[in-house]
mmCIF file of C-alpha atoms and ligand atoms in Angstrom:
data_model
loop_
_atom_site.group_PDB
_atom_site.id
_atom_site.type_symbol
_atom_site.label_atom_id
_atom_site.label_comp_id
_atom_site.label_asym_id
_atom_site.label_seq_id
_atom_site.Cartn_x
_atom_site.Cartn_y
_atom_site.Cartn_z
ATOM 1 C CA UNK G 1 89.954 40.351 49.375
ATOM 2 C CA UNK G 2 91.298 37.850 46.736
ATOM 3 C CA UNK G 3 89.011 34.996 46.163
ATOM 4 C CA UNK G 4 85.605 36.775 46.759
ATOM 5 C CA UNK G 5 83.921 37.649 43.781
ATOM 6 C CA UNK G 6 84.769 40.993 41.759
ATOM 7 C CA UNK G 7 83.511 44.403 42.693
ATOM 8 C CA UNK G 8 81.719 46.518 40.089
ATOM 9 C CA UNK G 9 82.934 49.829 39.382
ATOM 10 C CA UNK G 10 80.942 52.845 38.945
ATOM 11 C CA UNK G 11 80.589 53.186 34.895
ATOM 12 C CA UNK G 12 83.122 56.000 34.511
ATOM 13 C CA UNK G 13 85.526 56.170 30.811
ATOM 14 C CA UNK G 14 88.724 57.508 32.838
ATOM 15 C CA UNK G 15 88.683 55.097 35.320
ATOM 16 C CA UNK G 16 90.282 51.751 34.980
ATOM 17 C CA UNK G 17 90.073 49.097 37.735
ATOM 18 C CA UNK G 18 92.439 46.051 37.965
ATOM 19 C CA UNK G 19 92.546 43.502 39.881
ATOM 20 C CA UNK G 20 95.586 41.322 41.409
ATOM 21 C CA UNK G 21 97.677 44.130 40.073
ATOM 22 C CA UNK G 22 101.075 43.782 40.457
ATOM 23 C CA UNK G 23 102.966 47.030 42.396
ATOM 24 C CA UNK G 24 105.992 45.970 40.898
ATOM 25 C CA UNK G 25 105.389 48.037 37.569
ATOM 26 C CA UNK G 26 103.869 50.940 39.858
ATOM 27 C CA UNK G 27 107.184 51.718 41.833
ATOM 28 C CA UNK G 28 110.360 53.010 40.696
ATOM 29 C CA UNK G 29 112.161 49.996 42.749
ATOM 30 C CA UNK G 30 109.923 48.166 40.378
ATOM 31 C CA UNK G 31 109.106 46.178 43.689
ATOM 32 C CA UNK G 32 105.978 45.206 44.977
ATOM 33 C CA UNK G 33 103.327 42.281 45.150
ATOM 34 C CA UNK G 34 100.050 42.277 43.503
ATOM 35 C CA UNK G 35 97.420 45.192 45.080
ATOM 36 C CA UNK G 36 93.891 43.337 45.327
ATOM 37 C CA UNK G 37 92.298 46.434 43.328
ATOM 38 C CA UNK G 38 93.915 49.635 41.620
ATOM 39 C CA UNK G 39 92.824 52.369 39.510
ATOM 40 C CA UNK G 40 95.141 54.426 37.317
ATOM 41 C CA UNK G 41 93.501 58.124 38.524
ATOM 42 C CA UNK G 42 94.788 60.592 35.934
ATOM 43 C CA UNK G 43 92.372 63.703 37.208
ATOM 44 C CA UNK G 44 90.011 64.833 39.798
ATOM 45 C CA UNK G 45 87.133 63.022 38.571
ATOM 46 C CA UNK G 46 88.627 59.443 38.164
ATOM 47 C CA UNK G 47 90.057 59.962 41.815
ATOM 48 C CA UNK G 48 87.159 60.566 43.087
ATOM 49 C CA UNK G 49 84.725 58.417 41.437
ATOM 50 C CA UNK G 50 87.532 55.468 42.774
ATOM 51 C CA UNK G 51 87.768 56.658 46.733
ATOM 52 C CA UNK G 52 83.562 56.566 46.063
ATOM 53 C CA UNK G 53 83.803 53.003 45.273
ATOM 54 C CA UNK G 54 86.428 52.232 47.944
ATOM 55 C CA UNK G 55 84.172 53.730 50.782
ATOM 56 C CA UNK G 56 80.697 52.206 49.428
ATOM 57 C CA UNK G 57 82.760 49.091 49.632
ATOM 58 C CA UNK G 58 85.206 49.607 53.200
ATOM 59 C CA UNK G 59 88.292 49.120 51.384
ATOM 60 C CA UNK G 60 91.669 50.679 52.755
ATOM 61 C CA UNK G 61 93.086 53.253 50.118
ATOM 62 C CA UNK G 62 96.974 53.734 49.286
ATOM 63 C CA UNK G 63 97.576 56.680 47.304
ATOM 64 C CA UNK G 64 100.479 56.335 44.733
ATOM 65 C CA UNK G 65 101.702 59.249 42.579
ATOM 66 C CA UNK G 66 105.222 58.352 40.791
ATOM 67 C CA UNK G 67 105.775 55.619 43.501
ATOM 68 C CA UNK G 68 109.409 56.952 43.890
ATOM 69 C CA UNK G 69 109.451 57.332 47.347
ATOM 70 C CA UNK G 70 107.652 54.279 48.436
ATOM 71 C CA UNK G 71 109.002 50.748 49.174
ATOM 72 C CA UNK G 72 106.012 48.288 48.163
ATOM 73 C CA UNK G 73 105.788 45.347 50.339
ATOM 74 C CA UNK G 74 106.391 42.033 48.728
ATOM 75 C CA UNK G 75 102.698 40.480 49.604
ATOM 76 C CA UNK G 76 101.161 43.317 47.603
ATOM 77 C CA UNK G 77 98.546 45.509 49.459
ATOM 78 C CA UNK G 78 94.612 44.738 50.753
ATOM 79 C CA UNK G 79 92.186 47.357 49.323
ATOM 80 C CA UNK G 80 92.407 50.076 46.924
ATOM 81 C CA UNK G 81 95.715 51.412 44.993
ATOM 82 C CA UNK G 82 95.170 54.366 43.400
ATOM 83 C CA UNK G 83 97.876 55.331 40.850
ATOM 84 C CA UNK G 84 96.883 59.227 40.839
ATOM 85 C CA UNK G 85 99.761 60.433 37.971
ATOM 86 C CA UNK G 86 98.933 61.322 34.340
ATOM 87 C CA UNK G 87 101.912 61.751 31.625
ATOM 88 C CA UNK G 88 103.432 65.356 30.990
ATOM 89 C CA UNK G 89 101.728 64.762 27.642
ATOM 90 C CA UNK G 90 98.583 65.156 29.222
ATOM 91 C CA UNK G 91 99.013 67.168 32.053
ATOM 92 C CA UNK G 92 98.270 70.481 30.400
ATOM 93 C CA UNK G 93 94.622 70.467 31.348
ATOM 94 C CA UNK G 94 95.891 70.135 35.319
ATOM 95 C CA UNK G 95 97.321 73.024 35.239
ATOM 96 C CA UNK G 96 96.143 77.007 35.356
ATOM 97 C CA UNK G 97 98.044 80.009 35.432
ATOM 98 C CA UNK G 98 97.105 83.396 36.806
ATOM 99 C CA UNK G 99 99.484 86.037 35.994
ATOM 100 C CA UNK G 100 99.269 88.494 39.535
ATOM 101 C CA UNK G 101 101.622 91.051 38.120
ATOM 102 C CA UNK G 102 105.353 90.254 39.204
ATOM 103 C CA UNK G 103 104.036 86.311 40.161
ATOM 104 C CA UNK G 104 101.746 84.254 39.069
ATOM 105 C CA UNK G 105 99.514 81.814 40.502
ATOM 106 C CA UNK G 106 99.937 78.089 39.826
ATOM 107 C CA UNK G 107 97.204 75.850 40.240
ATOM 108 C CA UNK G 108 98.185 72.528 39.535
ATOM 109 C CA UNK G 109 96.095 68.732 40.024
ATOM 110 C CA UNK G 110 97.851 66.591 42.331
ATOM 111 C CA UNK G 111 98.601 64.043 39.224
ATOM 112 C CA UNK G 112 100.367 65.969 37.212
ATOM 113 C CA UNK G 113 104.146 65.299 36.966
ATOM 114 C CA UNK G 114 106.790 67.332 39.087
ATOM 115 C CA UNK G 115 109.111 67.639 36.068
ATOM 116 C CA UNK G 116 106.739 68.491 33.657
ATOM 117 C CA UNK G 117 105.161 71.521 35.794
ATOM 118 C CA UNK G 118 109.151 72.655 36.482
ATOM 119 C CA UNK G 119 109.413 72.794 32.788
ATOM 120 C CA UNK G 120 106.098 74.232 32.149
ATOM 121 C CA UNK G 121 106.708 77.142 34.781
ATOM 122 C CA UNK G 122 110.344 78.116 33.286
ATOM 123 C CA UNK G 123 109.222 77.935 30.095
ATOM 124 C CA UNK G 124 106.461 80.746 31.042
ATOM 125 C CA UNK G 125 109.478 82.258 32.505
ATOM 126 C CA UNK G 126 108.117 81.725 36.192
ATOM 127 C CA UNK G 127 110.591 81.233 38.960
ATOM 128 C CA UNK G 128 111.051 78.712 41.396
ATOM 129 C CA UNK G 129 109.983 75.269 40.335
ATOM 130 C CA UNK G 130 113.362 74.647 37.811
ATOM 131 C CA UNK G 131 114.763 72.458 40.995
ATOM 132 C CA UNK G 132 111.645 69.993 40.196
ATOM 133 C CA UNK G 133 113.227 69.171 36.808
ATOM 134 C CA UNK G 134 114.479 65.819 36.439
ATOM 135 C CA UNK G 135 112.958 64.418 39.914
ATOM 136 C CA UNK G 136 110.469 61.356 39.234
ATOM 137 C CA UNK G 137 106.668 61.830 40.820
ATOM 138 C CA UNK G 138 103.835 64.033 40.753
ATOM 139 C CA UNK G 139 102.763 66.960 42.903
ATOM 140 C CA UNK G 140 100.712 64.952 45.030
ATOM 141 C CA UNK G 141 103.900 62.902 45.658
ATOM 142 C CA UNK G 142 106.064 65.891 46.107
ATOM 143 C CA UNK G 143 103.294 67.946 48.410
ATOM 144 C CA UNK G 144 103.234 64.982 50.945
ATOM 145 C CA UNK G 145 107.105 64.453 50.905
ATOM 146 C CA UNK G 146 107.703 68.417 51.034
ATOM 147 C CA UNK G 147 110.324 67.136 48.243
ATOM 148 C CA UNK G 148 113.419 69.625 47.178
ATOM 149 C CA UNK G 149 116.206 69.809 45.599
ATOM 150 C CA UNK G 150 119.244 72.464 44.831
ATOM 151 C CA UNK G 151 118.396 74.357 48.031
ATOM 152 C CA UNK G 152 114.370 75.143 47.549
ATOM 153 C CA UNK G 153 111.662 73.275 48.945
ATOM 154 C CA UNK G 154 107.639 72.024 48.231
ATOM 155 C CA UNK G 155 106.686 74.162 50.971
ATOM 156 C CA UNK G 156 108.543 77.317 49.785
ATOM 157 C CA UNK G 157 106.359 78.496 47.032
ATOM 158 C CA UNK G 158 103.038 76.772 48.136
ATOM 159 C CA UNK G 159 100.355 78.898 48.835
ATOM 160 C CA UNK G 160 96.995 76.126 49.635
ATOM 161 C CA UNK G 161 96.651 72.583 49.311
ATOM 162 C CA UNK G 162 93.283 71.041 48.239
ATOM 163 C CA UNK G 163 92.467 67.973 50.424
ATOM 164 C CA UNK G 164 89.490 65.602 50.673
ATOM 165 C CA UNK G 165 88.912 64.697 54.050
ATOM 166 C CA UNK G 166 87.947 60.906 53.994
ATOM 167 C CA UNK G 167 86.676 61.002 57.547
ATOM 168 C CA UNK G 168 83.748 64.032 57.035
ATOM 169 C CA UNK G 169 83.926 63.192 52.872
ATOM 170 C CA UNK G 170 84.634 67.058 52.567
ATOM 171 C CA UNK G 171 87.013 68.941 49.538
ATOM 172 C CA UNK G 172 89.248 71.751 51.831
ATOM 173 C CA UNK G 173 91.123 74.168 51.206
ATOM 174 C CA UNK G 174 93.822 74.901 53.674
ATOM 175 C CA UNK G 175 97.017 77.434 53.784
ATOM 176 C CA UNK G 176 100.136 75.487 52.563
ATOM 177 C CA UNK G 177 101.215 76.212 56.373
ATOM 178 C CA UNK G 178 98.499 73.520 57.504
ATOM 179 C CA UNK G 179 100.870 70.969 56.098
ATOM 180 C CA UNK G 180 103.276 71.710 58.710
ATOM 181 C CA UNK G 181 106.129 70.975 56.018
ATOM 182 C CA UNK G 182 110.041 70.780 57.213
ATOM 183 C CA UNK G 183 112.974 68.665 55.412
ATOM 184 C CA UNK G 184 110.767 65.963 53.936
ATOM 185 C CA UNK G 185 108.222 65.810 56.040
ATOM 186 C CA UNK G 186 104.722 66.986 56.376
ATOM 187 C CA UNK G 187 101.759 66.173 58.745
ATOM 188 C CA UNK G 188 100.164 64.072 56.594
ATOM 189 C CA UNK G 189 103.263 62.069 56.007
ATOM 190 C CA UNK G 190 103.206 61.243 59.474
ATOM 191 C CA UNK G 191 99.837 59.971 59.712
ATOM 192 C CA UNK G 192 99.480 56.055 60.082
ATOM 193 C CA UNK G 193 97.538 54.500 57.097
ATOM 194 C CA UNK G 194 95.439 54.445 55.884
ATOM 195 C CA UNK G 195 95.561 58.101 55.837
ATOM 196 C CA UNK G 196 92.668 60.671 56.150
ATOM 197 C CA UNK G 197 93.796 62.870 53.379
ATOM 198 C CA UNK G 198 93.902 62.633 49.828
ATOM 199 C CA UNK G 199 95.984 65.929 48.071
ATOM 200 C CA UNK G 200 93.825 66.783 45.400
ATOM 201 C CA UNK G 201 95.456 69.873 43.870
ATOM 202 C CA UNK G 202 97.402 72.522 45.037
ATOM 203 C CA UNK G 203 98.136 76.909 44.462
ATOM 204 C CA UNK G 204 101.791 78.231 44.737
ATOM 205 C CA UNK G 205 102.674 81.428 43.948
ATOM 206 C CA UNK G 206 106.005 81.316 41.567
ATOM 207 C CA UNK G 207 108.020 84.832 41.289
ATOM 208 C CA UNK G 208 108.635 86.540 38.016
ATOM 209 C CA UNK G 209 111.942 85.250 36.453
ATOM 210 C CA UNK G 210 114.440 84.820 33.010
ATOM 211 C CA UNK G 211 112.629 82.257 30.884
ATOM 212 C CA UNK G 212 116.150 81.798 28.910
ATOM 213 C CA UNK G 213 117.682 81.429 32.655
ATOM 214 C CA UNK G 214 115.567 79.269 34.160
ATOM 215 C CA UNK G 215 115.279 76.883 30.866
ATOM 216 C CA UNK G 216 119.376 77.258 31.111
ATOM 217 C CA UNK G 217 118.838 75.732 34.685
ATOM 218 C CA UNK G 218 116.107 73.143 34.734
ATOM 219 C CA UNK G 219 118.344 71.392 31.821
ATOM 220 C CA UNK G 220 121.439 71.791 33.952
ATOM 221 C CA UNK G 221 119.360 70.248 37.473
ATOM 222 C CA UNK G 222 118.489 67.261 34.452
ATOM 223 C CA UNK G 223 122.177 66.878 33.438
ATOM 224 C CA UNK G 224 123.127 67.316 37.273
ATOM 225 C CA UNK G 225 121.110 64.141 38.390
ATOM 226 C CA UNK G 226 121.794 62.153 35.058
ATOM 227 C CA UNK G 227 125.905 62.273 36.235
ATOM 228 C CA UNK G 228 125.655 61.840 39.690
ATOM 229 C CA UNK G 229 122.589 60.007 40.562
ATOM 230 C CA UNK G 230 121.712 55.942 39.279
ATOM 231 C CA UNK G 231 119.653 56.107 36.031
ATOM 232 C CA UNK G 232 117.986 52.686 36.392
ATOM 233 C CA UNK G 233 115.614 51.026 38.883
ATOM 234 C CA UNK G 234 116.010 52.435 42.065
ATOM 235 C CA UNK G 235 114.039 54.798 45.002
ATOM 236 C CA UNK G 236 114.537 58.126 45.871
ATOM 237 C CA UNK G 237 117.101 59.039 48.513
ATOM 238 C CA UNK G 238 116.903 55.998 51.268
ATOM 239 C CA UNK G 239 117.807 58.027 54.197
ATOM 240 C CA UNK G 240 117.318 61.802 55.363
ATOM 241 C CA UNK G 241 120.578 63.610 55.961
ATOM 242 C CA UNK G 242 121.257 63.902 59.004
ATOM 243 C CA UNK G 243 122.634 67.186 59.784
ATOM 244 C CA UNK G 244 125.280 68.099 59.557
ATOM 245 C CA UNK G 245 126.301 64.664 57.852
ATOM 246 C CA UNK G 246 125.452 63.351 54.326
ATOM 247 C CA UNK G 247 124.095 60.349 54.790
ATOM 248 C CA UNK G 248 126.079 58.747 50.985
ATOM 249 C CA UNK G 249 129.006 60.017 52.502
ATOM 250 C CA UNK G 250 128.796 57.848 55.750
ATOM 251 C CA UNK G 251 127.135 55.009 53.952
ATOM 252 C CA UNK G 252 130.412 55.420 51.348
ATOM 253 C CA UNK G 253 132.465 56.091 54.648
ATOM 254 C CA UNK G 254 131.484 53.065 56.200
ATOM 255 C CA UNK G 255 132.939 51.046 53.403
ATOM 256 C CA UNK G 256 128.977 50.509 52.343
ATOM 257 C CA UNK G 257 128.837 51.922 48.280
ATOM 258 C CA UNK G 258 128.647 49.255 46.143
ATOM 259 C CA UNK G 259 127.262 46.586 48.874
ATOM 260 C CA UNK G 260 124.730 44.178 47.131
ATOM 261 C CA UNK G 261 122.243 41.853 48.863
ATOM 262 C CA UNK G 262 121.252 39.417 45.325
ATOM 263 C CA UNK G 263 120.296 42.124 43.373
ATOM 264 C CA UNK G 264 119.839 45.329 44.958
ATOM 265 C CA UNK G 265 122.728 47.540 46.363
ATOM 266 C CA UNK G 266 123.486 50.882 47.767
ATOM 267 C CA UNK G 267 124.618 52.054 44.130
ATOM 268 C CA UNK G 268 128.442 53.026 42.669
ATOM 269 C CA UNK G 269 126.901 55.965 41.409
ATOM 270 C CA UNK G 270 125.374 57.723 45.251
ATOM 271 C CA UNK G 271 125.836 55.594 48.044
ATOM 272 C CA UNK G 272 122.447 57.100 49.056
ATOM 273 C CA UNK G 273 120.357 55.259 46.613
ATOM 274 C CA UNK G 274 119.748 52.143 46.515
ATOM 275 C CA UNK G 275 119.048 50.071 43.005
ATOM 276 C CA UNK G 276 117.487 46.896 41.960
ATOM 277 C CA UNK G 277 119.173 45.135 39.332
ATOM 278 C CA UNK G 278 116.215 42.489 38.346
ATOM 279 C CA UNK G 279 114.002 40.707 40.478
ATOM 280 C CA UNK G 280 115.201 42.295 43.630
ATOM 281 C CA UNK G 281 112.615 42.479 46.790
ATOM 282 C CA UNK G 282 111.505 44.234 49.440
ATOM 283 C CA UNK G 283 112.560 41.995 52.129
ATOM 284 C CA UNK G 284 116.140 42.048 50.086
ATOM 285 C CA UNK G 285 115.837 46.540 50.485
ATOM 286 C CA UNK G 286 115.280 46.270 54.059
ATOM 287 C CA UNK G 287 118.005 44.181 54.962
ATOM 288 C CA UNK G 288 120.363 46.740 53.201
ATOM 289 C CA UNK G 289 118.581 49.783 54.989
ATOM 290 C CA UNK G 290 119.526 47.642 58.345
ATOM 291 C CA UNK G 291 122.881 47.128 57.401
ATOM 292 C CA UNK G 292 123.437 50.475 56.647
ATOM 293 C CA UNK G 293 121.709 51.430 59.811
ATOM 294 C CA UNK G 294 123.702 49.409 61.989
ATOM 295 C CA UNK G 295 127.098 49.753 60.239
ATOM 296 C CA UNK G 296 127.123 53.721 60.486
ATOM 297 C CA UNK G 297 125.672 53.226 63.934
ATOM 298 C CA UNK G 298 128.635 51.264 65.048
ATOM 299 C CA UNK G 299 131.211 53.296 63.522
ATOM 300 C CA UNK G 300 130.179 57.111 63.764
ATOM 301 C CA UNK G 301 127.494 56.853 66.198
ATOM 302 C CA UNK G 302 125.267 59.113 64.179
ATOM 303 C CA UNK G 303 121.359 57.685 63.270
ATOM 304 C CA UNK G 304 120.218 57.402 59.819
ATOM 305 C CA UNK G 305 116.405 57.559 59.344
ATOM 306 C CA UNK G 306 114.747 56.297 56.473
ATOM 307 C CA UNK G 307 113.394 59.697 53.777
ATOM 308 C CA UNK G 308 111.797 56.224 51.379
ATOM 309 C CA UNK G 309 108.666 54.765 52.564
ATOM 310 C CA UNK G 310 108.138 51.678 53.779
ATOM 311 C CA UNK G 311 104.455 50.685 53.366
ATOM 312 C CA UNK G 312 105.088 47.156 55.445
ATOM 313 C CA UNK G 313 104.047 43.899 54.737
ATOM 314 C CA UNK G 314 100.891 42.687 55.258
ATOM 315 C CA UNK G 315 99.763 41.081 58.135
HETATM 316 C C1 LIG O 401 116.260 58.872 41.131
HETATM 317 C C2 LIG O 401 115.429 59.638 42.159
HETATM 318 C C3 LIG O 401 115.849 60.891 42.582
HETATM 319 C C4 LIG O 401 115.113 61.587 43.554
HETATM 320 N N1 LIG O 401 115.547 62.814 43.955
HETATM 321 C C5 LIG O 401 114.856 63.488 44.901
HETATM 322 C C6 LIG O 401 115.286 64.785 45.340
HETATM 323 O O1 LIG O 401 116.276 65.328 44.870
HETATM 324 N N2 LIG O 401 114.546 65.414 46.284
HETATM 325 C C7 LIG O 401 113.412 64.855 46.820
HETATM 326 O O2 LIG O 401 112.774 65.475 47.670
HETATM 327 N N3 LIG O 401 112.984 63.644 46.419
HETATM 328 C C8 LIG O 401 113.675 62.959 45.477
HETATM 329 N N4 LIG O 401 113.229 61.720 45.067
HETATM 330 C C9 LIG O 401 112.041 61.141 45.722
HETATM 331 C C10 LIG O 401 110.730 61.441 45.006
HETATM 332 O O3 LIG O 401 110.932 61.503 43.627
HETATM 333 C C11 LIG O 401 110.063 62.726 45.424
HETATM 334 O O4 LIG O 401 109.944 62.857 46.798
HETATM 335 C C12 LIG O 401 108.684 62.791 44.738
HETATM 336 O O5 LIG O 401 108.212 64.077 44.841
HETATM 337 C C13 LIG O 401 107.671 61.824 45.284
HETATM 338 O O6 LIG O 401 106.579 61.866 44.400
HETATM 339 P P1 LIG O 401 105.779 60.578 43.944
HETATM 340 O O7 LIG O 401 104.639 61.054 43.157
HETATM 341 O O8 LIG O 401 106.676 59.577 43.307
HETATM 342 O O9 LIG O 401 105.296 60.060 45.365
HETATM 343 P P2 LIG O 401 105.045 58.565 45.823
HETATM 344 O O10 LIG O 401 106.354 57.916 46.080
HETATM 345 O O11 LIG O 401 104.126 57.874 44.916
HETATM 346 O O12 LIG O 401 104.314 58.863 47.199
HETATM 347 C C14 LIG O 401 104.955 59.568 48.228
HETATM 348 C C15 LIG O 401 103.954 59.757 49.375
HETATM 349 O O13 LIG O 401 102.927 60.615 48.970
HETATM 350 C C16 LIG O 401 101.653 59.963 49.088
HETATM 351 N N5 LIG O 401 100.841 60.501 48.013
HETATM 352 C C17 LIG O 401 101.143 60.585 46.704
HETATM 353 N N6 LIG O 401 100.189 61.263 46.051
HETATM 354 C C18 LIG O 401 99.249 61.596 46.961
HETATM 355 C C19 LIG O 401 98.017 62.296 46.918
HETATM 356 N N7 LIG O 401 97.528 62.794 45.780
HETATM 357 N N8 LIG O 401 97.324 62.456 48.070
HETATM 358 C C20 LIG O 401 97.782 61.959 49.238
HETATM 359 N N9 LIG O 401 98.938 61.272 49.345
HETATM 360 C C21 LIG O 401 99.661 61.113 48.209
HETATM 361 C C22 LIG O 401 101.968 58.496 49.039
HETATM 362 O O14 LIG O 401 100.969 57.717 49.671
HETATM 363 C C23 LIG O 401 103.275 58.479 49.795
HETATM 364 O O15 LIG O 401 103.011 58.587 51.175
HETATM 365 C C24 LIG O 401 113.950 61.004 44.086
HETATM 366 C C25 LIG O 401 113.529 59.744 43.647
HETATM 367 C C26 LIG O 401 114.262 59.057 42.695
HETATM 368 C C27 LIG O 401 113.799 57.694 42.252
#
């Protein structure tokens, strides 16, 4: 798409179109090449009013929330990025709270930030989203990954997901079931891309709990992850464990923790991660992921499969 001339957008305040913008500053990895087009998408209405554009005009759509679970490719992306996140500051009007006696119903907008809505539900003393607390991304993000932490799960408290369908252009409401979520997966992560659905917003239903508790416990998951998980640059877990191993243990194991190609690593901190210390690339990332591959291949014979996704470079 570079070189032809610019696309209008339709006139809409909240949405902000750039072009040749660099992923780099979109991703966690703070990796990635420049995306032809990208809006930042902080509600409903800017998301859609951008996917209208993108279809009046055939471009392919990639849907980023935090961007801490994808690896950008190096030669940027063709089409459409939308950056569909808004700041905790702002979330507030993404979320809405219906108090159903002992639980309470949580609709929250795909943008708003996993962390933040943790917070928000423990501080309304509302159980089960405290193990969202420190994780980077948005609920869009976490929906698709079926993302968890401390032993609960996306899919355990989700009730519907809101999806537009890009192939009929229809807004859907399905059971949180549809998603057919297990350990960081989902249908619609499987899908090739560009992907049919966009996650738009979605209900769960969060049991009645100790508001001095579960503040107690979201700041204990944030000190948790500060100690024992890198603080800089970096993606989320690189590989899923693979029962019953821990896939920083083999990677440690296998003599791997610390390993550096230029200036990403699997870090000192959790073998599992992998950090960029300036300027690092994808091309750099997936040579480590092979290594890593191959090396605890060769010497425990067990498979490690990549949780991070690779959106490929393009062709
Ligand atoms: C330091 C660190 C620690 C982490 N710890 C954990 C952890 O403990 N547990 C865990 O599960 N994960 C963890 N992660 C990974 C990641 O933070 C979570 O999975 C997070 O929920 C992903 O959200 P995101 O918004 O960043 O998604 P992104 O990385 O932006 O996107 C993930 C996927 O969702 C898609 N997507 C995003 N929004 C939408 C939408 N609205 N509609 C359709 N598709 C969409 C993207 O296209 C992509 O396929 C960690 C990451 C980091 C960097």
């Amino acid at each position: 798409m570079r070189g032809s001339p610019p696309l209008a957008l339709p006139t809409k305040p909240d949405v902000k179109l750039f072009t040749d913008a660099p992923l780099s500053i979109r991703t966690t990895w703070r990796i990635g090449g420049p995306a032809d087009y990208l809006v930042l998408a902080a509600d409903r209405a800017a998301m859609l009013a951008a996917l209208e554009w993108a279809d009046a005009e055939r471009l392919p759509v990639t849907i980023f929330g935090g961007g801490s679970n994808l690896l950008a490719p190096d030669g940027g992306l063709r089409g459409l990025v939308i950056c569909s996140r808004t700041p905790g500051d702002r979330a507030e009007n993404l979320l809405k709270v219906e108090e159903l006696g002992d639980q309470a119903r949580f609709t929250v907008g795909a943008q708003a930030p996993l962390t933040w809505t943790g917070r928000a539900a423990a501080n309304l003393g509302w159980a089960g989203l405290d193990w969202g607390v420190g994780l980077p991304g948005t609920i869009g993000g976490a929906t698709v990954n079926n993302a968890g932490a401390h032993g609960t799960e996306m899919k355990d408290h989700l009730e519907t997901v809101t999806v537009l369908d890009l192939e009929t252009g229809r807004i859907e409401t399905h059971p949180g079931t549809w998603l057919e979520s297990a350990y960081r997966y989902t249908a619609i992560k499987a899908m090739p891309r560009p992907r049919r659905y966009i996650v738009l917003e979605v209900s769960m239903l969060l049991p009645k709990g100790d508001r001095a508790e579960l503040l107690a416990l979201a700041d204990h998951h944030a000190e948790f992850r500060d100690r024992t998980q890198p603080t800089g640059a970096c993606g989320g877990s690189t590989f899923a464990n693979p029962y019953p191993h821990y896939a920083g243990k083999l990677i440690e194991d296998a003599g791997l923790k610390g390993f550096m190609i230029g200036p990403v690593g699997f870090s000192t901190v959790h073998a599992n991660f992998i950090v960029n210390e300036g300027g690092g690339t994808a091309a750099q990332v997936r040579e480590l992921i092979a290594t890593a591959q191959q090396t605890v291949r060769d010497r425990f014979g067990v498979e490690l499969h990549t949780e991070i996704e690779d959106l490929g470079e393009p062709e």
